[in-house]
């Protein structure tokens, strides 16, 4: 993974389609000449847009109505279904940091050993190397675990079955115990709070995964107005230096670190679609009882390198 997947002409075309706008109307919203939209459409995946155009599209998507965002996500999913396997395998072959886990099949990225900056005060801390899931655990990932173990499904699954429309969204309504059970089944573990933070901020201690600028359009927080989870691969311009998605927003993520030893309360990281953007910085702390479950809480896993 390169760290940031940028807007191409094809993705701009899909957003125009999701918004059901004519080319001229869409051009006005993006702030470009209509001929530029035609050029993007013609070049498709072969053209990567200028940074100011990418920022405009990020903002346009973040401010769009939920139905538009859902249509855009569906169009991306359709494209991924047709193209994902070949492209994903090519990425895996060319990026030595990534590996596909042999149990749950999730792609993981290597976080190298070394010093990184932790907490709001940016203290220097050494960590051994580890692999972390690029994406949060999705509903379809969790469905494999439920099928294999008979573990109880989340309460939002109708009839106990993973809903197709939420397959690529992060699983929610899981307690710390549920998340830990999945990790044990997969031969993984929940990340420590420090592992999670390093994967989000990188070795140089970025304030946010994408950098130091507080850009709300790069994460699914309350400001987006979506008021629901989004597909785990949606916020492509907000990935961390290690290529990890959704380290800000979408869902809070359980960690293995207890707030106080023996207290039964564990750290949560990353904020959620219910959170104001000011709570999204990976250095901030949050914790909850291990039995807590909610519609904005999920997890991802790690393994030692």
mmCIF file of N, CA, C and O in Angstrom, residues 87-182:
data_model
loop_
_atom_site.group_PDB
_atom_site.id
_atom_site.type_symbol
_atom_site.label_atom_id
_atom_site.label_comp_id
_atom_site.label_asym_id
_atom_site.label_seq_id
_atom_site.Cartn_x
_atom_site.Cartn_y
_atom_site.Cartn_z
ATOM 1 N N UNK A 87 -6.193 -6.240 -8.753
ATOM 2 C CA UNK A 87 -5.481 -5.058 -8.289
ATOM 3 C C UNK A 87 -4.918 -5.276 -6.889
ATOM 4 O O UNK A 87 -3.809 -4.864 -6.585
ATOM 5 N N UNK A 88 -5.694 -5.920 -6.027
ATOM 6 C CA UNK A 88 -5.227 -6.153 -4.657
ATOM 7 C C UNK A 88 -4.020 -7.084 -4.644
ATOM 8 O O UNK A 88 -3.057 -6.857 -3.917
ATOM 9 N N UNK A 89 -4.071 -8.127 -5.469
ATOM 10 C CA UNK A 89 -2.953 -9.059 -5.517
ATOM 11 C C UNK A 89 -1.700 -8.361 -6.046
ATOM 12 O O UNK A 89 -0.587 -8.632 -5.590
ATOM 13 N N UNK A 90 -1.880 -7.456 -7.000
ATOM 14 C CA UNK A 90 -0.733 -6.711 -7.516
ATOM 15 C C UNK A 90 -0.120 -5.848 -6.422
ATOM 16 O O UNK A 90 1.097 -5.756 -6.277
ATOM 17 N N UNK A 91 -0.983 -5.195 -5.617
ATOM 18 C CA UNK A 91 -0.486 -4.390 -4.505
ATOM 19 C C UNK A 91 0.270 -5.247 -3.510
ATOM 20 O O UNK A 91 1.324 -4.866 -3.005
ATOM 21 N N UNK A 92 -0.269 -6.433 -3.226
ATOM 22 C CA UNK A 92 0.387 -7.318 -2.271
ATOM 23 C C UNK A 92 1.746 -7.782 -2.782
ATOM 24 O O UNK A 92 2.697 -7.910 -2.023
ATOM 25 N N UNK A 93 1.852 -8.003 -4.095
ATOM 26 C CA UNK A 93 3.119 -8.454 -4.654
ATOM 27 C C UNK A 93 4.182 -7.365 -4.615
ATOM 28 O O UNK A 93 5.369 -7.640 -4.511
ATOM 29 N N UNK A 94 3.773 -6.103 -4.748
ATOM 30 C CA UNK A 94 4.733 -5.014 -4.875
ATOM 31 C C UNK A 94 5.029 -4.312 -3.562
ATOM 32 O O UNK A 94 5.934 -3.503 -3.502
ATOM 33 N N UNK A 95 4.280 -4.568 -2.519
ATOM 34 C CA UNK A 95 4.520 -3.900 -1.242
ATOM 35 C C UNK A 95 4.994 -4.911 -0.212
ATOM 36 O O UNK A 95 4.207 -5.712 0.287
ATOM 37 N N UNK A 96 6.272 -4.890 0.146
ATOM 38 C CA UNK A 96 6.796 -5.894 1.077
ATOM 39 C C UNK A 96 6.275 -5.728 2.498
ATOM 40 O O UNK A 96 6.471 -6.617 3.322
ATOM 41 N N UNK A 97 5.610 -4.608 2.805
ATOM 42 C CA UNK A 97 5.099 -4.404 4.168
ATOM 43 C C UNK A 97 3.833 -5.200 4.431
ATOM 44 O O UNK A 97 3.447 -5.398 5.576
ATOM 45 N N UNK A 98 3.126 -5.619 3.381
ATOM 46 C CA UNK A 98 1.816 -6.230 3.595
ATOM 47 C C UNK A 98 1.868 -7.748 3.521
ATOM 48 O O UNK A 98 2.733 -8.338 2.875
ATOM 49 N N UNK A 99 0.898 -8.355 4.188
ATOM 50 C CA UNK A 99 0.735 -9.812 4.146
ATOM 51 C C UNK A 99 -0.733 -10.114 4.362
ATOM 52 O O UNK A 99 -1.464 -9.315 4.953
ATOM 53 N N UNK A 100 -1.176 -11.243 3.868
ATOM 54 C CA UNK A 100 -2.556 -11.670 4.088
ATOM 55 C C UNK A 100 -2.563 -12.751 5.162
ATOM 56 O O UNK A 100 -1.854 -13.754 5.051
ATOM 57 N N UNK A 101 -3.341 -12.532 6.214
ATOM 58 C CA UNK A 101 -3.336 -13.464 7.331
ATOM 59 C C UNK A 101 -3.956 -14.798 6.930
ATOM 60 O O UNK A 101 -4.964 -14.842 6.214
ATOM 61 N N UNK A 102 -3.374 -15.885 7.412
ATOM 62 C CA UNK A 102 -3.773 -17.216 6.949
ATOM 63 C C UNK A 102 -5.086 -17.703 7.545
ATOM 64 O O UNK A 102 -5.673 -18.661 7.035
ATOM 65 N N UNK A 103 -5.584 -17.081 8.623
ATOM 66 C CA UNK A 103 -6.848 -17.535 9.218
ATOM 67 C C UNK A 103 -8.027 -16.710 8.724
ATOM 68 O O UNK A 103 -8.949 -17.243 8.109
ATOM 69 N N UNK A 104 -8.024 -15.413 8.993
ATOM 70 C CA UNK A 104 -9.192 -14.610 8.603
ATOM 71 C C UNK A 104 -9.057 -13.942 7.239
ATOM 72 O O UNK A 104 -9.994 -13.307 6.754
ATOM 73 N N UNK A 105 -7.883 -14.088 6.607
ATOM 74 C CA UNK A 105 -7.710 -13.576 5.255
ATOM 75 C C UNK A 105 -7.545 -12.078 5.145
ATOM 76 O O UNK A 105 -7.482 -11.548 4.031
ATOM 77 N N UNK A 106 -7.434 -11.377 6.263
ATOM 78 C CA UNK A 106 -7.321 -9.927 6.212
ATOM 79 C C UNK A 106 -5.891 -9.495 5.871
ATOM 80 O O UNK A 106 -4.926 -10.110 6.320
ATOM 81 N N UNK A 107 -5.794 -8.420 5.087
ATOM 82 C CA UNK A 107 -4.491 -7.871 4.741
ATOM 83 C C UNK A 107 -3.970 -7.060 5.927
ATOM 84 O O UNK A 107 -4.699 -6.254 6.510
ATOM 85 N N UNK A 108 -2.699 -7.309 6.284
ATOM 86 C CA UNK A 108 -2.074 -6.627 7.401
ATOM 87 C C UNK A 108 -0.838 -5.888 6.901
ATOM 88 O O UNK A 108 -0.238 -6.270 5.892
ATOM 89 N N UNK A 109 -0.458 -4.824 7.592
ATOM 90 C CA UNK A 109 0.715 -4.049 7.211
ATOM 91 C C UNK A 109 1.724 -4.056 8.339
ATOM 92 O O UNK A 109 1.361 -4.092 9.522
ATOM 93 N N UNK A 110 3.003 -4.029 7.969
ATOM 94 C CA UNK A 110 4.075 -4.070 8.958
ATOM 95 C C UNK A 110 4.325 -2.687 9.549
ATOM 96 O O UNK A 110 4.464 -1.700 8.829
ATOM 97 N N UNK A 111 4.388 -2.625 10.864
ATOM 98 C CA UNK A 111 4.823 -1.437 11.586
ATOM 99 C C UNK A 111 6.198 -1.771 12.161
ATOM 100 O O UNK A 111 6.318 -2.631 13.039
ATOM 101 N N UNK A 112 7.226 -1.128 11.633
ATOM 102 C CA UNK A 112 8.591 -1.487 11.982
ATOM 103 C C UNK A 112 8.925 -1.129 13.425
ATOM 104 O O UNK A 112 8.366 -0.207 14.012
ATOM 105 N N UNK A 113 9.888 -1.856 13.994
ATOM 106 C CA UNK A 113 10.348 -1.553 15.342
ATOM 107 C C UNK A 113 11.011 -0.178 15.383
ATOM 108 O O UNK A 113 11.495 0.330 14.372
ATOM 109 N N UNK A 114 11.024 0.416 16.548
ATOM 110 C CA UNK A 114 11.708 1.695 16.693
ATOM 111 C C UNK A 114 10.967 2.645 17.607
ATOM 112 O O UNK A 114 9.924 2.319 18.192
ATOM 113 N N UNK A 115 11.513 3.844 17.719
ATOM 114 C CA UNK A 115 10.945 4.877 18.574
ATOM 115 C C UNK A 115 9.834 5.604 17.831
ATOM 116 O O UNK A 115 9.908 5.817 16.627
ATOM 117 N N UNK A 116 8.805 5.962 18.557
ATOM 118 C CA UNK A 116 7.759 6.811 18.005
ATOM 119 C C UNK A 116 7.301 7.764 19.097
ATOM 120 O O UNK A 116 7.670 7.627 20.264
ATOM 121 N N UNK A 117 6.495 8.743 18.724
ATOM 122 C CA UNK A 117 6.019 9.750 19.662
ATOM 123 C C UNK A 117 4.613 9.397 20.119
ATOM 124 O O UNK A 117 3.725 9.146 19.297
ATOM 125 N N UNK A 118 4.391 9.406 21.437
ATOM 126 C CA UNK A 118 3.128 8.944 22.000
ATOM 127 C C UNK A 118 2.486 10.020 22.865
ATOM 128 O O UNK A 118 3.187 10.779 23.550
ATOM 129 N N UNK A 119 1.165 10.086 22.819
ATOM 130 C CA UNK A 119 0.408 10.982 23.681
ATOM 131 C C UNK A 119 0.448 12.429 23.241
ATOM 132 O O UNK A 119 1.239 12.815 22.379
ATOM 133 N N UNK A 120 -0.406 13.261 23.834
ATOM 134 C CA UNK A 120 -0.433 14.686 23.485
ATOM 135 C C UNK A 120 0.906 15.376 23.746
ATOM 136 O O UNK A 120 1.242 16.364 23.086
ATOM 137 N N UNK A 121 1.693 14.844 24.702
ATOM 138 C CA UNK A 121 2.979 15.462 25.037
ATOM 139 C C UNK A 121 4.118 14.923 24.185
ATOM 140 O O UNK A 121 5.283 15.331 24.326
ATOM 141 N N UNK A 122 3.828 13.963 23.274
ATOM 142 C CA UNK A 122 4.819 13.417 22.335
ATOM 143 C C UNK A 122 6.064 12.848 23.028
ATOM 144 O O UNK A 122 7.211 13.191 22.707
ATOM 145 N N UNK A 123 5.836 11.966 23.967
ATOM 146 C CA UNK A 123 6.944 11.257 24.611
ATOM 147 C C UNK A 123 7.526 10.214 23.657
ATOM 148 O O UNK A 123 6.803 9.587 22.889
ATOM 149 N N UNK A 124 8.837 10.017 23.710
ATOM 150 C CA UNK A 124 9.501 9.023 22.863
ATOM 151 C C UNK A 124 9.405 7.646 23.501
ATOM 152 O O UNK A 124 9.778 7.470 24.667
ATOM 153 N N UNK A 125 8.892 6.666 22.727
ATOM 154 C CA UNK A 125 8.700 5.300 23.235
ATOM 155 C C UNK A 125 9.188 4.310 22.180
ATOM 156 O O UNK A 125 8.989 4.524 20.979
ATOM 157 N N UNK A 126 9.828 3.246 22.644
ATOM 158 C CA UNK A 126 10.292 2.178 21.740
ATOM 159 C C UNK A 126 9.241 1.072 21.684
ATOM 160 O O UNK A 126 8.694 0.669 22.704
ATOM 161 N N UNK A 127 8.957 0.572 20.476
ATOM 162 C CA UNK A 127 8.067 -0.580 20.303
ATOM 163 C C UNK A 127 8.713 -1.594 19.374
ATOM 164 O O UNK A 127 9.371 -1.223 18.393
ATOM 165 N N UNK A 128 8.509 -2.873 19.681
ATOM 166 C CA UNK A 128 8.911 -3.936 18.764
ATOM 167 C C UNK A 128 8.008 -3.897 17.525
ATOM 168 O O UNK A 128 6.911 -3.341 17.547
ATOM 169 N N UNK A 129 8.459 -4.509 16.444
ATOM 170 C CA UNK A 129 7.670 -4.508 15.206
ATOM 171 C C UNK A 129 6.446 -5.422 15.331
ATOM 172 O O UNK A 129 6.444 -6.381 16.110
ATOM 173 N N UNK A 130 5.424 -5.126 14.565
ATOM 174 C CA UNK A 130 4.194 -5.919 14.549
ATOM 175 C C UNK A 130 3.457 -5.662 13.241
ATOM 176 O O UNK A 130 3.760 -4.714 12.513
ATOM 177 N N UNK A 131 2.518 -6.531 12.935
ATOM 178 C CA UNK A 131 1.600 -6.325 11.816
ATOM 179 C C UNK A 131 0.234 -5.933 12.376
ATOM 180 O O UNK A 131 -0.197 -6.462 13.397
ATOM 181 N N UNK A 132 -0.445 -5.022 11.685
ATOM 182 C CA UNK A 132 -1.781 -4.606 12.093
ATOM 183 C C UNK A 132 -2.715 -4.672 10.893
ATOM 184 O O UNK A 132 -2.290 -4.451 9.751
ATOM 185 N N UNK A 133 -3.987 -5.014 11.139
ATOM 186 C CA UNK A 133 -4.972 -5.050 10.058
ATOM 187 C C UNK A 133 -5.067 -3.683 9.393
ATOM 188 O O UNK A 133 -5.201 -2.657 10.068
ATOM 189 N N UNK A 134 -5.034 -3.666 8.075
ATOM 190 C CA UNK A 134 -5.166 -2.405 7.346
ATOM 191 C C UNK A 134 -6.555 -1.805 7.574
ATOM 192 O O UNK A 134 -6.699 -0.592 7.720
ATOM 193 N N UNK A 135 -7.570 -2.655 7.633
ATOM 194 C CA UNK A 135 -8.938 -2.188 7.841
ATOM 195 C C UNK A 135 -9.479 -2.687 9.174
ATOM 196 O O UNK A 135 -9.081 -3.756 9.655
ATOM 197 N N UNK A 136 -10.420 -1.962 9.776
ATOM 198 C CA UNK A 136 -11.122 -2.511 10.936
ATOM 199 C C UNK A 136 -11.820 -3.818 10.554
ATOM 200 O O UNK A 136 -12.090 -4.071 9.368
ATOM 201 N N UNK A 137 -12.114 -4.636 11.528
ATOM 202 C CA UNK A 137 -12.845 -5.883 11.285
ATOM 203 C C UNK A 137 -14.238 -5.540 10.765
ATOM 204 O O UNK A 137 -14.990 -4.817 11.418
ATOM 205 N N UNK A 138 -14.570 -6.054 9.597
ATOM 206 C CA UNK A 138 -15.860 -5.741 8.976
ATOM 207 C C UNK A 138 -16.915 -6.765 9.387
ATOM 208 O O UNK A 138 -16.611 -7.800 9.989
ATOM 209 N N UNK A 139 -18.146 -6.483 9.020
ATOM 210 C CA UNK A 139 -19.218 -7.438 9.295
ATOM 211 C C UNK A 139 -18.975 -8.766 8.580
ATOM 212 O O UNK A 139 -19.214 -9.830 9.154
ATOM 213 N N UNK A 140 -18.468 -8.713 7.333
ATOM 214 C CA UNK A 140 -18.230 -9.970 6.632
ATOM 215 C C UNK A 140 -17.055 -10.734 7.232
ATOM 216 O O UNK A 140 -17.049 -11.971 7.254
ATOM 217 N N UNK A 141 -16.053 -10.019 7.759
ATOM 218 C CA UNK A 141 -14.973 -10.696 8.495
ATOM 219 C C UNK A 141 -15.535 -11.409 9.724
ATOM 220 O O UNK A 141 -15.219 -12.574 9.988
ATOM 221 N N UNK A 142 -16.360 -10.690 10.470
ATOM 222 C CA UNK A 142 -16.911 -11.224 11.720
ATOM 223 C C UNK A 142 -17.844 -12.402 11.441
ATOM 224 O O UNK A 142 -17.947 -13.325 12.260
ATOM 225 N N UNK A 143 -18.496 -12.378 10.284
ATOM 226 C CA UNK A 143 -19.402 -13.475 9.925
ATOM 227 C C UNK A 143 -18.643 -14.791 9.784
ATOM 228 O O UNK A 143 -19.170 -15.861 10.128
ATOM 229 N N UNK A 144 -17.390 -14.736 9.289
ATOM 230 C CA UNK A 144 -16.579 -15.956 9.186
ATOM 231 C C UNK A 144 -16.328 -16.536 10.575
ATOM 232 O O UNK A 144 -16.382 -17.751 10.781
ATOM 233 N N UNK A 145 -16.044 -15.652 11.515
ATOM 234 C CA UNK A 145 -15.793 -16.058 12.899
ATOM 235 C C UNK A 145 -17.048 -16.665 13.526
ATOM 236 O O UNK A 145 -16.989 -17.726 14.175
ATOM 237 N N UNK A 146 -18.184 -16.026 13.327
ATOM 238 C CA UNK A 146 -19.452 -16.526 13.879
ATOM 239 C C UNK A 146 -19.780 -17.893 13.306
ATOM 240 O O UNK A 146 -20.180 -18.819 14.026
ATOM 241 N N UNK A 147 -19.578 -18.053 11.986
ATOM 242 C CA UNK A 147 -19.866 -19.330 11.339
ATOM 243 C C UNK A 147 -18.940 -20.429 11.852
ATOM 244 O O UNK A 147 -19.362 -21.563 12.081
ATOM 245 N N UNK A 148 -17.666 -20.090 12.063
ATOM 246 C CA UNK A 148 -16.684 -21.095 12.461
ATOM 247 C C UNK A 148 -16.805 -21.496 13.921
ATOM 248 O O UNK A 148 -16.506 -22.642 14.278
ATOM 249 N N UNK A 149 -17.261 -20.586 14.782
ATOM 250 C CA UNK A 149 -17.230 -20.843 16.219
ATOM 251 C C UNK A 149 -18.598 -20.939 16.886
ATOM 252 O O UNK A 149 -18.705 -21.409 18.013
ATOM 253 N N UNK A 150 -19.640 -20.467 16.203
ATOM 254 C CA UNK A 150 -20.954 -20.422 16.826
ATOM 255 C C UNK A 150 -21.113 -19.272 17.807
ATOM 256 O O UNK A 150 -22.090 -19.214 18.564
ATOM 257 N N UNK A 151 -20.168 -18.355 17.813
ATOM 258 C CA UNK A 151 -20.256 -17.184 18.684
ATOM 259 C C UNK A 151 -21.517 -16.392 18.339
ATOM 260 O O UNK A 151 -21.934 -16.352 17.178
ATOM 261 N N UNK A 152 -22.118 -15.744 19.335
ATOM 262 C CA UNK A 152 -23.359 -15.032 19.070
ATOM 263 C C UNK A 152 -23.111 -13.864 18.113
ATOM 264 O O UNK A 152 -22.114 -13.148 18.232
ATOM 265 N N UNK A 153 -24.002 -13.666 17.165
ATOM 266 C CA UNK A 153 -23.846 -12.559 16.213
ATOM 267 C C UNK A 153 -24.209 -11.229 16.856
ATOM 268 O O UNK A 153 -24.913 -11.191 17.877
ATOM 269 N N UNK A 154 -23.766 -10.124 16.279
ATOM 270 C CA UNK A 154 -24.130 -8.803 16.805
ATOM 271 C C UNK A 154 -25.633 -8.573 16.711
ATOM 272 O O UNK A 154 -26.311 -9.124 15.837
ATOM 273 N N UNK A 155 -26.162 -7.741 17.578
ATOM 274 C CA UNK A 155 -27.610 -7.550 17.669
ATOM 275 C C UNK A 155 -28.212 -6.847 16.465
ATOM 276 O O UNK A 155 -29.431 -6.926 16.245
ATOM 277 N N UNK A 156 -27.388 -6.161 15.645
ATOM 278 C CA UNK A 156 -27.952 -5.450 14.502
ATOM 279 C C UNK A 156 -28.044 -6.318 13.249
ATOM 280 O O UNK A 156 -28.513 -5.852 12.219
ATOM 281 N N UNK A 157 -27.624 -7.585 13.319
ATOM 282 C CA UNK A 157 -27.760 -8.481 12.179
ATOM 283 C C UNK A 157 -29.166 -9.084 12.163
ATOM 284 O O UNK A 157 -29.550 -9.798 13.097
ATOM 285 N N UNK A 158 -29.949 -8.834 11.135
ATOM 286 C CA UNK A 158 -31.313 -9.380 11.089
ATOM 287 C C UNK A 158 -31.293 -10.908 11.017
ATOM 288 O O UNK A 158 -30.638 -11.489 10.156
ATOM 289 N N UNK A 159 -32.002 -11.537 11.951
ATOM 290 C CA UNK A 159 -32.047 -13.000 11.977
ATOM 291 C C UNK A 159 -30.703 -13.631 12.265
ATOM 292 O O UNK A 159 -30.504 -14.824 12.002
ATOM 293 N N UNK A 160 -29.765 -12.837 12.787
ATOM 294 C CA UNK A 160 -28.443 -13.375 13.101
ATOM 295 C C UNK A 160 -27.520 -13.520 11.915
ATOM 296 O O UNK A 160 -26.476 -14.157 12.008
ATOM 297 N N UNK A 161 -27.907 -12.929 10.770
ATOM 298 C CA UNK A 161 -27.103 -13.062 9.550
ATOM 299 C C UNK A 161 -26.524 -11.706 9.140
ATOM 300 O O UNK A 161 -27.190 -10.671 9.251
ATOM 301 N N UNK A 162 -25.318 -11.730 8.649
ATOM 302 C CA UNK A 162 -24.638 -10.504 8.226
ATOM 303 C C UNK A 162 -25.417 -9.837 7.095
ATOM 304 O O UNK A 162 -25.634 -10.449 6.046
ATOM 305 N N UNK A 163 -25.861 -8.587 7.268
ATOM 306 C CA UNK A 163 -26.602 -7.901 6.212
ATOM 307 C C UNK A 163 -25.685 -7.533 5.043
ATOM 308 O O UNK A 163 -24.602 -6.973 5.251
ATOM 309 N N UNK A 164 -26.117 -7.846 3.838
ATOM 310 C CA UNK A 164 -25.292 -7.611 2.650
ATOM 311 C C UNK A 164 -24.899 -6.147 2.529
ATOM 312 O O UNK A 164 -23.759 -5.815 2.180
ATOM 313 N N UNK A 165 -25.824 -5.238 2.829
ATOM 314 C CA UNK A 165 -25.553 -3.805 2.656
ATOM 315 C C UNK A 165 -24.494 -3.300 3.631
ATOM 316 O O UNK A 165 -23.916 -2.231 3.430
ATOM 317 N N UNK A 166 -24.225 -4.057 4.698
ATOM 318 C CA UNK A 166 -23.233 -3.643 5.690
ATOM 319 C C UNK A 166 -21.994 -4.535 5.669
ATOM 320 O O UNK A 166 -21.153 -4.445 6.559
ATOM 321 N N UNK A 167 -21.858 -5.373 4.655
ATOM 322 C CA UNK A 167 -20.771 -6.353 4.628
ATOM 323 C C UNK A 167 -19.400 -5.708 4.776
ATOM 324 O O UNK A 167 -18.537 -6.211 5.501
ATOM 325 N N UNK A 168 -19.178 -4.582 4.115
ATOM 326 C CA UNK A 168 -17.861 -3.936 4.152
ATOM 327 C C UNK A 168 -17.775 -2.825 5.191
ATOM 328 O O UNK A 168 -16.787 -2.101 5.238
ATOM 329 N N UNK A 169 -18.806 -2.667 6.014
ATOM 330 C CA UNK A 169 -18.767 -1.707 7.108
ATOM 331 C C UNK A 169 -18.132 -2.363 8.332
ATOM 332 O O UNK A 169 -18.180 -3.593 8.479
ATOM 333 N N UNK A 170 -17.552 -1.611 9.242
ATOM 334 C CA UNK A 170 -16.980 -2.220 10.452
ATOM 335 C C UNK A 170 -18.063 -2.850 11.321
ATOM 336 O O UNK A 170 -19.158 -2.302 11.453
ATOM 337 N N UNK A 171 -17.766 -4.003 11.878
ATOM 338 C CA UNK A 171 -18.712 -4.629 12.785
ATOM 339 C C UNK A 171 -18.824 -3.769 14.045
ATOM 340 O O UNK A 171 -17.838 -3.178 14.503
ATOM 341 N N UNK A 172 -20.031 -3.678 14.591
ATOM 342 C CA UNK A 172 -20.281 -2.901 15.814
ATOM 343 C C UNK A 172 -21.130 -3.749 16.756
ATOM 344 O O UNK A 172 -21.405 -4.905 16.485
ATOM 345 N N UNK A 173 -21.534 -3.157 17.860
ATOM 346 C CA UNK A 173 -22.265 -3.886 18.904
ATOM 347 C C UNK A 173 -21.462 -5.094 19.391
ATOM 348 O O UNK A 173 -22.001 -6.183 19.605
ATOM 349 N N UNK A 174 -20.143 -4.915 19.532
ATOM 350 C CA UNK A 174 -19.289 -5.988 20.057
ATOM 351 C C UNK A 174 -18.633 -5.503 21.349
ATOM 352 O O UNK A 174 -18.125 -4.379 21.421
ATOM 353 N N UNK A 175 -18.658 -6.325 22.375
ATOM 354 C CA UNK A 175 -17.968 -6.019 23.626
ATOM 355 C C UNK A 175 -16.468 -6.266 23.450
ATOM 356 O O UNK A 175 -16.023 -6.847 22.449
ATOM 357 N N UNK A 176 -15.689 -5.881 24.468
ATOM 358 C CA UNK A 176 -14.268 -6.212 24.441
ATOM 359 C C UNK A 176 -14.091 -7.730 24.408
ATOM 360 O O UNK A 176 -13.212 -8.239 23.711
ATOM 361 N N UNK A 177 -14.934 -8.436 25.131
ATOM 362 C CA UNK A 177 -14.837 -9.901 25.163
ATOM 363 C C UNK A 177 -15.113 -10.498 23.787
ATOM 364 O O UNK A 177 -14.454 -11.467 23.376
ATOM 365 N N UNK A 178 -16.085 -9.958 23.052
ATOM 366 C CA UNK A 178 -16.353 -10.418 21.686
ATOM 367 C C UNK A 178 -15.135 -10.185 20.795
ATOM 368 O O UNK A 178 -14.724 -11.069 20.027
ATOM 369 N N UNK A 179 -14.582 -8.976 20.874
ATOM 370 C CA UNK A 179 -13.428 -8.634 20.044
ATOM 371 C C UNK A 179 -12.236 -9.529 20.374
ATOM 372 O O UNK A 179 -11.523 -10.012 19.479
ATOM 373 N N UNK A 180 -12.017 -9.785 21.653
ATOM 374 C CA UNK A 180 -10.905 -10.628 22.066
ATOM 375 C C UNK A 180 -11.111 -12.072 21.619
ATOM 376 O O UNK A 180 -10.153 -12.758 21.235
ATOM 377 N N UNK A 181 -12.363 -12.537 21.635
ATOM 378 C CA UNK A 181 -12.661 -13.899 21.173
ATOM 379 C C UNK A 181 -12.344 -14.042 19.687
ATOM 380 O O UNK A 181 -11.798 -15.059 19.247
ATOM 381 N N UNK A 182 -12.695 -13.024 18.895
ATOM 382 C CA UNK A 182 -12.358 -13.043 17.464
ATOM 383 C C UNK A 182 -10.844 -13.105 17.292
ATOM 384 O O UNK A 182 -10.321 -13.897 16.488
#
